[in-house]
Short mmCIF file of C-alpha atoms in Angstrom, two decimals:
data_model
loop_
_atom_site.label_atom_id
_atom_site.label_comp_id
_atom_site.label_asym_id
_atom_site.label_seq_id
_atom_site.Cartn_x
_atom_site.Cartn_y
_atom_site.Cartn_z
CA MET A 1 0.00 0.00 0.00
CA SER A 2 1.43 3.38 -0.95
CA ASP A 3 2.08 6.12 1.59
CA SER A 4 0.43 8.49 -0.88
CA GLN A 5 -3.04 7.10 -0.16
CA PRO A 6 -5.46 10.08 -0.22
CA GLU A 7 -6.90 11.24 3.07
CA THR A 8 -10.51 12.24 3.60
CA SER A 9 -10.24 15.28 5.87
CA ILE A 10 -8.46 18.62 6.12
CA GLU A 11 -6.23 19.97 8.88
CA PRO A 12 -7.45 18.64 12.25
CA ALA A 13 -8.66 20.90 15.00
CA THR A 14 -6.75 21.36 18.24
CA GLN A 15 -9.23 20.40 20.97
CA SER A 16 -8.42 17.25 22.94
CA ILE A 17 -9.94 13.95 21.92
CA GLY A 18 -13.21 13.23 23.72
CA SER A 19 -13.87 16.87 24.61
CA GLN A 20 -17.55 16.70 23.57
CA ALA A 21 -17.04 19.15 20.69
CA SER A 22 -20.15 19.08 18.53
CA GLY A 23 -20.09 17.75 15.03
CA GLY A 24 -21.30 19.47 11.91
CA GLN A 25 -24.85 19.42 10.62
CA VAL A 26 -25.16 17.48 7.36
CA GLU A 27 -28.02 18.28 4.99
CA LEU A 28 -28.83 16.41 1.80
CA ARG A 29 -31.06 18.35 -0.59
CA ASP A 30 -32.59 16.54 -3.55
CA LEU A 31 -29.55 14.25 -3.63
CA THR A 32 -29.63 12.08 -6.74
CA LYS A 33 -27.11 9.59 -8.07
CA ILE A 34 -27.66 7.86 -11.41
CA TYR A 35 -25.27 5.38 -12.98
CA ALA A 36 -25.51 5.46 -16.77
CA ASP A 37 -23.96 3.09 -19.30
CA GLY A 38 -25.19 3.96 -22.77
CA ASP A 39 -28.96 3.66 -22.68
CA ASP A 40 -28.91 1.79 -19.35
CA ARG A 41 -29.65 3.90 -16.29
CA VAL A 42 -29.63 2.79 -12.67
CA VAL A 43 -31.00 5.20 -10.07
CA ALA A 44 -28.95 4.52 -6.93
CA VAL A 45 -30.21 7.47 -4.86
CA ASP A 46 -33.46 9.14 -5.82
CA ASN A 47 -34.07 12.76 -4.79
CA MET A 48 -33.08 12.27 -1.14
CA ASN A 49 -33.76 14.97 1.45
CA VAL A 50 -32.52 14.47 5.02
CA THR A 51 -30.89 16.54 7.75
CA VAL A 52 -28.44 15.03 10.25
CA GLU A 53 -28.23 17.33 13.26
CA ASP A 54 -25.07 18.37 15.09
CA GLY A 55 -23.80 15.45 17.15
CA GLU A 56 -26.48 13.05 15.92
CA PHE A 57 -25.80 9.39 15.19
CA LEU A 58 -27.85 8.50 12.09
CA VAL A 59 -27.87 4.97 10.70
CA PHE A 60 -28.82 4.11 7.14
CA VAL A 61 -30.10 0.52 7.00
CA GLY A 62 -31.54 -1.54 4.20
CA PRO A 63 -30.95 -4.52 1.90
CA SER A 64 -28.05 -4.80 -0.53
CA GLY A 65 -28.44 -2.47 -3.49
CA CYS A 66 -30.85 -0.07 -1.78
CA GLY A 67 -28.53 2.96 -2.13
CA LYS A 68 -27.24 3.37 1.43
CA THR A 69 -23.53 2.98 0.65
CA THR A 70 -23.83 5.21 -2.42
CA THR A 71 -25.36 7.87 -0.17
CA LEU A 72 -22.45 7.62 2.26
CA ARG A 73 -19.83 7.69 -0.50
CA SER A 74 -21.55 10.73 -1.99
CA ILE A 75 -21.27 12.56 1.33
CA ALA A 76 -17.60 11.57 1.51
CA GLY A 77 -16.92 12.82 -2.01
CA LEU A 78 -16.02 9.38 -3.32
CA GLU A 79 -18.99 9.46 -5.71
CA GLU A 80 -19.79 12.32 -8.07
CA ILE A 81 -23.46 13.10 -7.57
CA THR A 82 -25.85 13.57 -10.48
CA ASP A 83 -27.92 16.31 -8.88
CA GLY A 84 -28.64 17.99 -5.58
CA GLU A 85 -26.63 19.52 -2.75
CA ILE A 86 -24.58 18.20 0.18
CA LEU A 87 -24.24 20.78 2.94
CA ILE A 88 -21.89 20.43 5.91
CA GLU A 89 -22.45 23.18 8.46
CA GLY A 90 -24.29 25.10 5.75
CA GLU A 91 -21.49 24.85 3.17
CA ASN A 92 -22.31 23.08 -0.09
CA VAL A 93 -19.43 20.62 -0.54
CA ALA A 94 -20.80 18.90 -3.66
CA GLY A 95 -18.00 18.96 -6.21
CA LYS A 96 -15.27 19.38 -3.60
CA ALA A 97 -12.55 16.76 -3.15
CA PRO A 98 -12.85 14.39 -0.15
CA ARG A 99 -9.98 16.03 1.74
CA GLN A 100 -11.72 19.43 1.47
CA ARG A 101 -14.86 18.24 3.27
CA ASP A 102 -13.40 17.77 6.77
CA ILE A 103 -14.80 14.27 7.20
CA ALA A 104 -13.24 10.98 8.27
CA MET A 105 -14.42 7.61 6.99
CA VAL A 106 -14.08 4.17 8.57
CA PHE A 107 -14.42 1.37 6.03
CA GLN A 108 -15.40 -2.27 6.16
CA THR A 109 -11.77 -3.11 5.36
CA TYR A 110 -9.32 -1.70 7.90
CA ALA A 111 -6.78 -0.45 5.28
CA LEU A 112 -3.89 -0.26 7.75
CA TYR A 113 -0.35 0.18 6.48
CA PRO A 114 1.24 -3.24 7.12
CA HIS A 115 4.81 -1.91 7.45
CA MET A 116 3.86 0.68 10.10
CA THR A 117 3.29 0.24 13.82
CA VAL A 118 -0.08 1.07 15.35
CA GLN A 119 1.29 4.41 16.51
CA GLU A 120 2.60 5.22 13.04
CA ASN A 121 -0.70 4.21 11.42
CA MET A 122 -2.68 6.44 13.75
CA ALA A 123 -0.27 9.36 13.44
CA TYR A 124 -0.01 9.25 9.66
CA PRO A 125 -2.99 11.57 8.87
CA LEU A 126 -1.37 14.21 11.09
CA LYS A 127 2.12 13.69 9.72
CA VAL A 128 1.11 14.32 6.10
CA ARG A 129 -0.35 17.64 7.20
CA GLY A 130 2.80 18.76 8.85
CA VAL A 131 1.62 18.46 12.45
CA GLY A 132 4.63 18.47 14.79
CA LYS A 133 5.91 15.27 16.33
CA ALA A 134 5.04 16.21 19.92
CA THR A 135 1.45 17.08 18.98
CA ARG A 136 1.12 13.89 16.92
CA GLU A 137 2.29 11.76 19.82
CA GLN A 138 -0.08 13.52 22.23
CA LYS A 139 -3.08 13.01 19.95
CA VAL A 140 -2.22 9.34 19.40
CA ARG A 141 -1.81 8.74 23.15
CA GLU A 142 -5.15 10.39 23.93
CA THR A 143 -6.94 8.44 21.21
CA ALA A 144 -5.31 5.13 22.14
CA GLU A 145 -6.35 5.62 25.76
CA LEU A 146 -9.90 6.42 24.69
CA LEU A 147 -10.03 3.23 22.60
CA GLN A 148 -8.18 1.17 25.23
CA ILE A 149 -5.37 0.17 22.84
CA SER A 150 -2.43 1.96 24.49
CA GLU A 151 -0.57 -1.33 24.93
CA LEU A 152 -0.75 -1.99 21.19
CA LEU A 153 1.06 1.11 19.93
CA ASP A 154 4.34 -0.66 19.15
CA ARG A 155 2.75 -3.60 17.32
CA GLN A 156 2.20 -4.02 13.61
CA PRO A 157 -1.21 -4.85 12.05
CA LYS A 158 -0.23 -8.50 11.45
CA ASP A 159 0.10 -8.94 15.21
CA LEU A 160 -3.45 -7.71 15.93
CA SER A 161 -6.82 -9.43 16.06
CA GLY A 162 -9.68 -8.27 13.86
CA GLY A 163 -11.24 -6.29 16.70
CA GLN A 164 -7.91 -4.63 17.53
CA GLN A 165 -7.37 -3.68 13.88
CA GLN A 166 -10.82 -2.14 13.80
CA ARG A 167 -10.00 -0.02 16.86
CA VAL A 168 -6.80 1.16 15.20
CA ALA A 169 -8.69 2.11 12.03
CA LEU A 170 -11.19 3.98 14.18
CA GLY A 171 -8.34 5.68 16.06
CA ARG A 172 -6.75 6.82 12.81
CA ALA A 173 -10.03 8.56 11.96
CA LEU A 174 -10.42 10.03 15.45
CA VAL A 175 -7.05 11.79 15.55
CA ARG A 176 -8.13 13.93 12.58
CA GLU A 177 -10.92 15.47 14.69
CA PRO A 178 -13.18 16.02 11.66
CA ARG A 179 -16.59 17.63 11.57
CA VAL A 180 -18.30 14.38 10.56
CA PHE A 181 -17.59 10.66 10.89
CA LEU A 182 -18.78 8.24 8.20
CA PHE A 183 -18.93 4.50 8.86
CA ASP A 184 -19.32 2.02 5.98
CA GLU A 185 -20.35 -1.34 7.55
CA PRO A 186 -17.26 -1.26 9.82
CA LEU A 187 -18.21 -4.32 11.89
CA SER A 188 -19.22 -6.72 9.13
CA ASN A 189 -15.86 -8.55 9.13
CA LEU A 190 -16.06 -9.37 12.84
CA ASP A 191 -17.62 -12.45 14.41
CA ALA A 192 -21.02 -12.14 16.09
CA LYS A 193 -19.71 -11.86 19.66
CA LEU A 194 -17.14 -9.20 18.76
CA ARG A 195 -19.70 -7.24 16.74
CA ILE A 196 -21.87 -6.94 19.84
CA LYS A 197 -18.89 -5.77 21.90
CA MET A 198 -17.88 -3.23 19.27
CA ARG A 199 -21.44 -1.90 19.04
CA THR A 200 -21.27 -1.17 22.77
CA GLU A 201 -17.90 0.54 22.36
CA LEU A 202 -19.12 2.67 19.45
CA ASN A 203 -22.08 3.80 21.54
CA ARG A 204 -19.79 4.71 24.42
CA LEU A 205 -17.39 6.49 22.09
CA HIS A 206 -20.10 8.56 20.43
CA ASP A 207 -21.47 9.61 23.82
CA LYS A 208 -17.98 10.77 24.78
CA ILE A 209 -16.89 12.66 21.66
CA GLY A 210 -20.31 13.96 20.56
CA LYS A 211 -19.45 14.09 16.84
CA THR A 212 -21.96 13.89 14.01
CA SER A 213 -21.85 10.29 12.78
CA ILE A 214 -23.46 8.65 9.76
CA TYR A 215 -23.37 4.87 9.73
CA VAL A 216 -24.32 2.37 7.02
CA THR A 217 -25.28 -1.24 7.72
CA HIS A 218 -27.51 -4.03 6.46
CA ASP A 219 -27.75 -5.36 10.04
CA GLN A 220 -30.96 -4.22 11.73
CA ALA A 221 -29.56 -5.05 15.19
CA GLU A 222 -26.73 -2.57 14.62
CA ALA A 223 -29.19 0.03 13.38
CA MET A 224 -31.56 -0.37 16.32
CA THR A 225 -28.83 -0.28 18.99
CA LEU A 226 -26.58 2.45 17.55
CA GLY A 227 -28.80 5.06 15.94
CA ASP A 228 -30.38 8.11 17.51
CA ARG A 229 -32.49 7.80 14.38
CA ILE A 230 -32.48 5.20 11.64
CA ALA A 231 -33.21 5.77 7.96
CA VAL A 232 -34.65 2.63 6.38
CA MET A 233 -33.88 2.54 2.65
CA ASN A 234 -35.22 0.51 -0.25
CA ASP A 235 -35.11 1.03 -4.00
CA ALA A 236 -32.94 4.18 -3.73
CA GLU A 237 -35.36 5.97 -1.39
CA ILE A 238 -35.76 6.49 2.35
CA GLN A 239 -38.88 4.61 3.40
CA GLN A 240 -38.91 5.97 6.96
CA ILE A 241 -36.60 7.99 9.18
CA ALA A 242 -37.32 8.07 12.92
CA PRO A 243 -35.97 6.90 16.30
CA PRO A 244 -35.47 3.11 16.33
CA GLN A 245 -38.38 2.23 18.61
CA GLN A 246 -40.77 4.39 16.61
CA VAL A 247 -39.73 2.62 13.41
CA TYR A 248 -40.34 -0.72 15.12
CA ASP A 249 -43.68 0.16 16.72
CA LYS A 250 -45.07 2.37 13.96
CA PRO A 251 -43.60 1.32 10.60
CA ALA A 252 -44.51 3.67 7.78
CA ASN A 253 -45.21 0.86 5.33
CA GLN A 254 -45.17 -2.88 4.82
CA PHE A 255 -41.53 -2.93 3.68
CA VAL A 256 -40.31 -1.28 6.89
CA ALA A 257 -42.52 -3.53 9.00
CA GLY A 258 -41.07 -6.62 7.35
CA PHE A 259 -37.45 -5.48 7.29
CA ILE A 260 -37.19 -4.36 10.93
CA GLY A 261 -37.75 -7.22 13.37
CA SER A 262 -36.55 -10.81 13.55
CA PRO A 263 -38.41 -13.02 12.91
CA GLN A 264 -40.17 -10.58 10.63
CA MET A 265 -43.76 -9.46 11.06
CA ASN A 266 -46.42 -11.92 9.89
CA PHE A 267 -48.47 -10.68 6.94
CA PHE A 268 -51.88 -11.89 5.75
CA ASP A 269 -53.90 -10.74 2.75
CA VAL A 270 -57.29 -9.90 4.25
CA GLU A 271 -60.72 -8.51 3.59
CA VAL A 272 -62.20 -6.24 6.22
CA ARG A 273 -65.94 -6.89 5.99
CA GLN A 274 -69.23 -7.17 7.83
CA ASP A 275 -70.24 -10.55 9.21
CA GLY A 276 -73.62 -10.75 10.92
CA GLY A 277 -73.53 -7.14 12.07
CA THR A 278 -69.93 -7.24 13.33
CA THR A 279 -66.75 -6.25 11.52
CA VAL A 280 -64.05 -8.88 11.01
CA ILE A 281 -60.60 -9.13 9.48
CA ASP A 282 -60.93 -12.15 7.21
CA THR A 283 -57.75 -13.99 6.11
CA GLN A 284 -59.83 -16.64 4.26
CA SER A 285 -58.31 -19.19 6.67
CA PHE A 286 -59.62 -17.53 9.84
CA ALA A 287 -61.35 -14.32 10.88
CA LEU A 288 -60.38 -11.94 13.70
CA PRO A 289 -62.52 -9.24 15.31
CA TYR A 290 -61.98 -5.67 14.06
CA PRO A 291 -61.00 -3.67 17.21
CA ASP A 292 -62.98 -0.57 18.08
CA TRP A 293 -59.84 1.61 18.18
CA MET A 294 -59.29 1.05 14.45
CA HIS A 295 -62.40 3.08 13.58
CA ASP A 296 -60.66 6.27 14.77
CA GLN A 297 -57.53 5.67 12.68
CA ILE A 298 -58.74 4.45 9.33
CA ASP A 299 -60.52 6.30 6.56
CA SER A 300 -61.95 3.26 4.78
CA SER A 301 -65.38 2.22 5.98
CA PRO A 302 -65.58 -1.34 7.32
CA SER A 303 -69.29 -1.36 6.49
CA ASP A 304 -68.39 -1.14 2.79
CA GLY A 305 -65.60 -3.72 3.05
CA PHE A 306 -62.06 -3.27 1.74
CA ASP A 307 -58.96 -5.32 1.00
CA ALA A 308 -55.78 -4.83 3.03
CA VAL A 309 -52.71 -6.57 4.42
CA TYR A 310 -52.94 -7.48 8.10
CA GLY A 311 -49.70 -7.63 10.08
CA ILE A 312 -48.76 -8.81 13.55
CA ARG A 313 -45.34 -9.40 15.08
CA PRO A 314 -44.43 -12.90 16.33
CA GLU A 315 -44.05 -11.64 19.92
CA ASP A 316 -47.65 -10.39 19.86
CA ILE A 317 -49.01 -13.90 19.32
CA THR A 318 -49.75 -15.98 22.41
CA ILE A 319 -50.00 -19.76 22.71
CA SER A 320 -52.79 -20.17 25.24
CA SER A 321 -53.42 -23.93 25.12
CA LEU A 322 -50.51 -26.32 25.43
CA ARG A 323 -49.79 -29.99 24.94
CA GLY A 324 -52.17 -32.20 26.87
CA GLU A 325 -54.80 -29.49 27.19
CA SER A 326 -57.97 -29.17 25.15
CA VAL A 327 -57.84 -26.77 22.23
CA SER A 328 -60.72 -24.64 21.03
CA GLU A 329 -61.49 -21.57 18.96
CA THR A 330 -63.13 -18.43 20.29
CA GLU A 331 -63.81 -14.97 18.89
CA ASN A 332 -60.21 -13.92 19.65
CA ALA A 333 -58.39 -17.24 19.21
CA ILE A 334 -57.85 -19.92 16.58
CA THR A 335 -56.36 -23.40 16.54
CA ALA A 336 -53.21 -24.10 14.53
CA GLU A 337 -50.72 -26.91 13.98
CA VAL A 338 -47.09 -26.46 15.03
CA LEU A 339 -44.87 -27.21 12.02
CA VAL A 340 -41.42 -26.25 13.34
CA VAL A 341 -39.95 -25.48 16.77
CA GLU A 342 -36.65 -23.54 16.63
CA GLU A 343 -34.91 -23.55 20.01
CA MET A 344 -32.98 -20.25 20.19
CA GLY A 345 -31.96 -20.39 23.85
CA SER A 346 -33.81 -17.45 25.40
CA ASP A 347 -36.81 -17.99 23.09
CA PHE A 348 -38.48 -20.61 20.94
CA PHE A 349 -39.55 -19.65 17.43
CA LEU A 350 -42.67 -21.52 16.34
CA THR A 351 -43.83 -21.85 12.75
CA MET A 352 -47.52 -22.72 12.66
CA GLU A 353 -50.13 -23.39 10.02
CA LYS A 354 -53.85 -22.80 9.80
CA ASP A 355 -55.68 -24.09 6.72
CA GLY A 356 -52.65 -23.62 4.48
CA VAL A 357 -51.56 -20.25 5.91
CA GLU A 358 -48.24 -20.21 7.83
CA PHE A 359 -47.16 -17.71 10.50
CA GLN A 360 -44.61 -17.45 13.30
CA ALA A 361 -44.74 -16.82 17.04
CA ILE A 362 -42.12 -16.33 19.76
CA VAL A 363 -42.65 -18.17 23.04
CA GLU A 364 -40.63 -18.78 26.20
CA PRO A 365 -38.51 -21.95 26.42
CA GLU A 366 -40.71 -23.19 29.25
CA THR A 367 -43.63 -23.43 26.82
CA SER A 368 -44.63 -27.08 26.53
CA VAL A 369 -45.07 -27.46 22.80
CA SER A 370 -43.64 -29.78 20.13
CA GLN A 371 -43.77 -30.24 16.38
CA GLY A 372 -47.12 -31.67 15.31
CA ASP A 373 -49.06 -30.27 18.30
CA THR A 374 -52.35 -28.46 17.78
CA VAL A 375 -52.52 -25.33 19.92
CA THR A 376 -54.83 -22.42 20.60
CA VAL A 377 -53.38 -19.16 19.32
CA SER A 378 -54.40 -15.66 20.42
CA PHE A 379 -53.51 -12.40 18.64
CA ASN A 380 -52.97 -9.22 20.70
CA GLU A 381 -55.55 -6.89 19.17
CA ASP A 382 -53.76 -3.82 20.59
CA LYS A 383 -50.83 -4.63 18.28
CA TYR A 384 -52.65 -5.06 14.99
CA HIS A 385 -51.22 -3.44 11.83
CA LEU A 386 -53.05 -2.84 8.56
CA PHE A 387 -51.38 -1.85 5.30
CA ASP A 388 -52.84 -0.57 2.06
CA LYS A 389 -53.08 -3.44 -0.40
CA SER A 390 -52.04 -1.31 -3.38
CA ASP A 391 -49.01 0.67 -2.13
CA GLY A 392 -48.14 -0.94 1.22
CA GLU A 393 -48.57 2.28 3.20
CA SER A 394 -49.56 1.88 6.84
CA LEU A 395 -53.24 2.34 7.62
CA VAL A 396 -53.07 1.52 11.34
CA TYR A 397 -50.33 0.35 13.69
CA GLY A 398 -51.57 -0.43 17.14
CA SER A 399 -54.10 1.02 19.55
CA GLU A 400 -51.83 3.92 20.57
CA GLY A 401 -52.53 5.47 17.17
CA HIS A 402 -50.50 7.47 14.71
#
């Protein structure tokens, strides 16, 4: 790797590491990125508008190819945008080189110089800017102490574990003291246990330094645990941007509801209709009562009947009759056959079937249920979701309302 590798920030500030200096506001206005090859056009980011506030930790999450990494690389200046503006602290940096934007980026690959020690790797961004040796050493010591890698300063990358290399890569970004940090799936190369540990450390670090941070991941657990807000993307557009719990409890549409949550929300094509003077949600395999609270949230008239998609999360389904007990159906409960029991340690995931329709529930390990059992299943009517059949937009999401 050449020592002439381009850097992604300008001259660092002089405040001490971890001094709670605020980061810079980032605003994307009508951001568009189109890849064109002859007559072929691929819209990677479609007219995006979002503001990341000073010191906020915003996470872009979504499936592969949704546009999240292109968005991040556009902010960094590694992609030339097709249209729109990128403002950092009110300055439009679109068209400026990466090193002129005062940002630092941490990549999925650690990109450490193999012939340098940890100290030399971390000090390099300062050295190429002419920062004096004493100042460089002070900044590296402060950063290493913050990241708890002081004992590693004399080692080379080949002598470090994956988690240690990631800390060094993070430290190299921190010493620059940029206005904004950008993270491109930085934990994806780590094993599951270390990813959880590093998530905790990133949370602690952000609380301490208070810098604006924009993070990209396909991992919903990372998004939910790290972000002050999360921006769920699909097909080059933001589907919803909100605090993590709000996205989980009140998804804006069926895509968000299905993407956030594991196992994912159960979905049923339904007809909301009248049945003997009462309103029901009819899945064709079973019918559930239409809760009174829905009348205040929905514009469509149940008396006329309408098609929709009914959703309920696995944790909002209760198994109320167990092996050896009699099973029966009531207004609020159905019987179903257990097809699969997945023992996950703290929970059991059940896949069940009712007249050809499958759905999942989460139960405690103490639940006495086995494959092939017939059980009584209740649905928590305070947690019902309904989505528009045509565009997937949320119609209702729980009795607490919109």
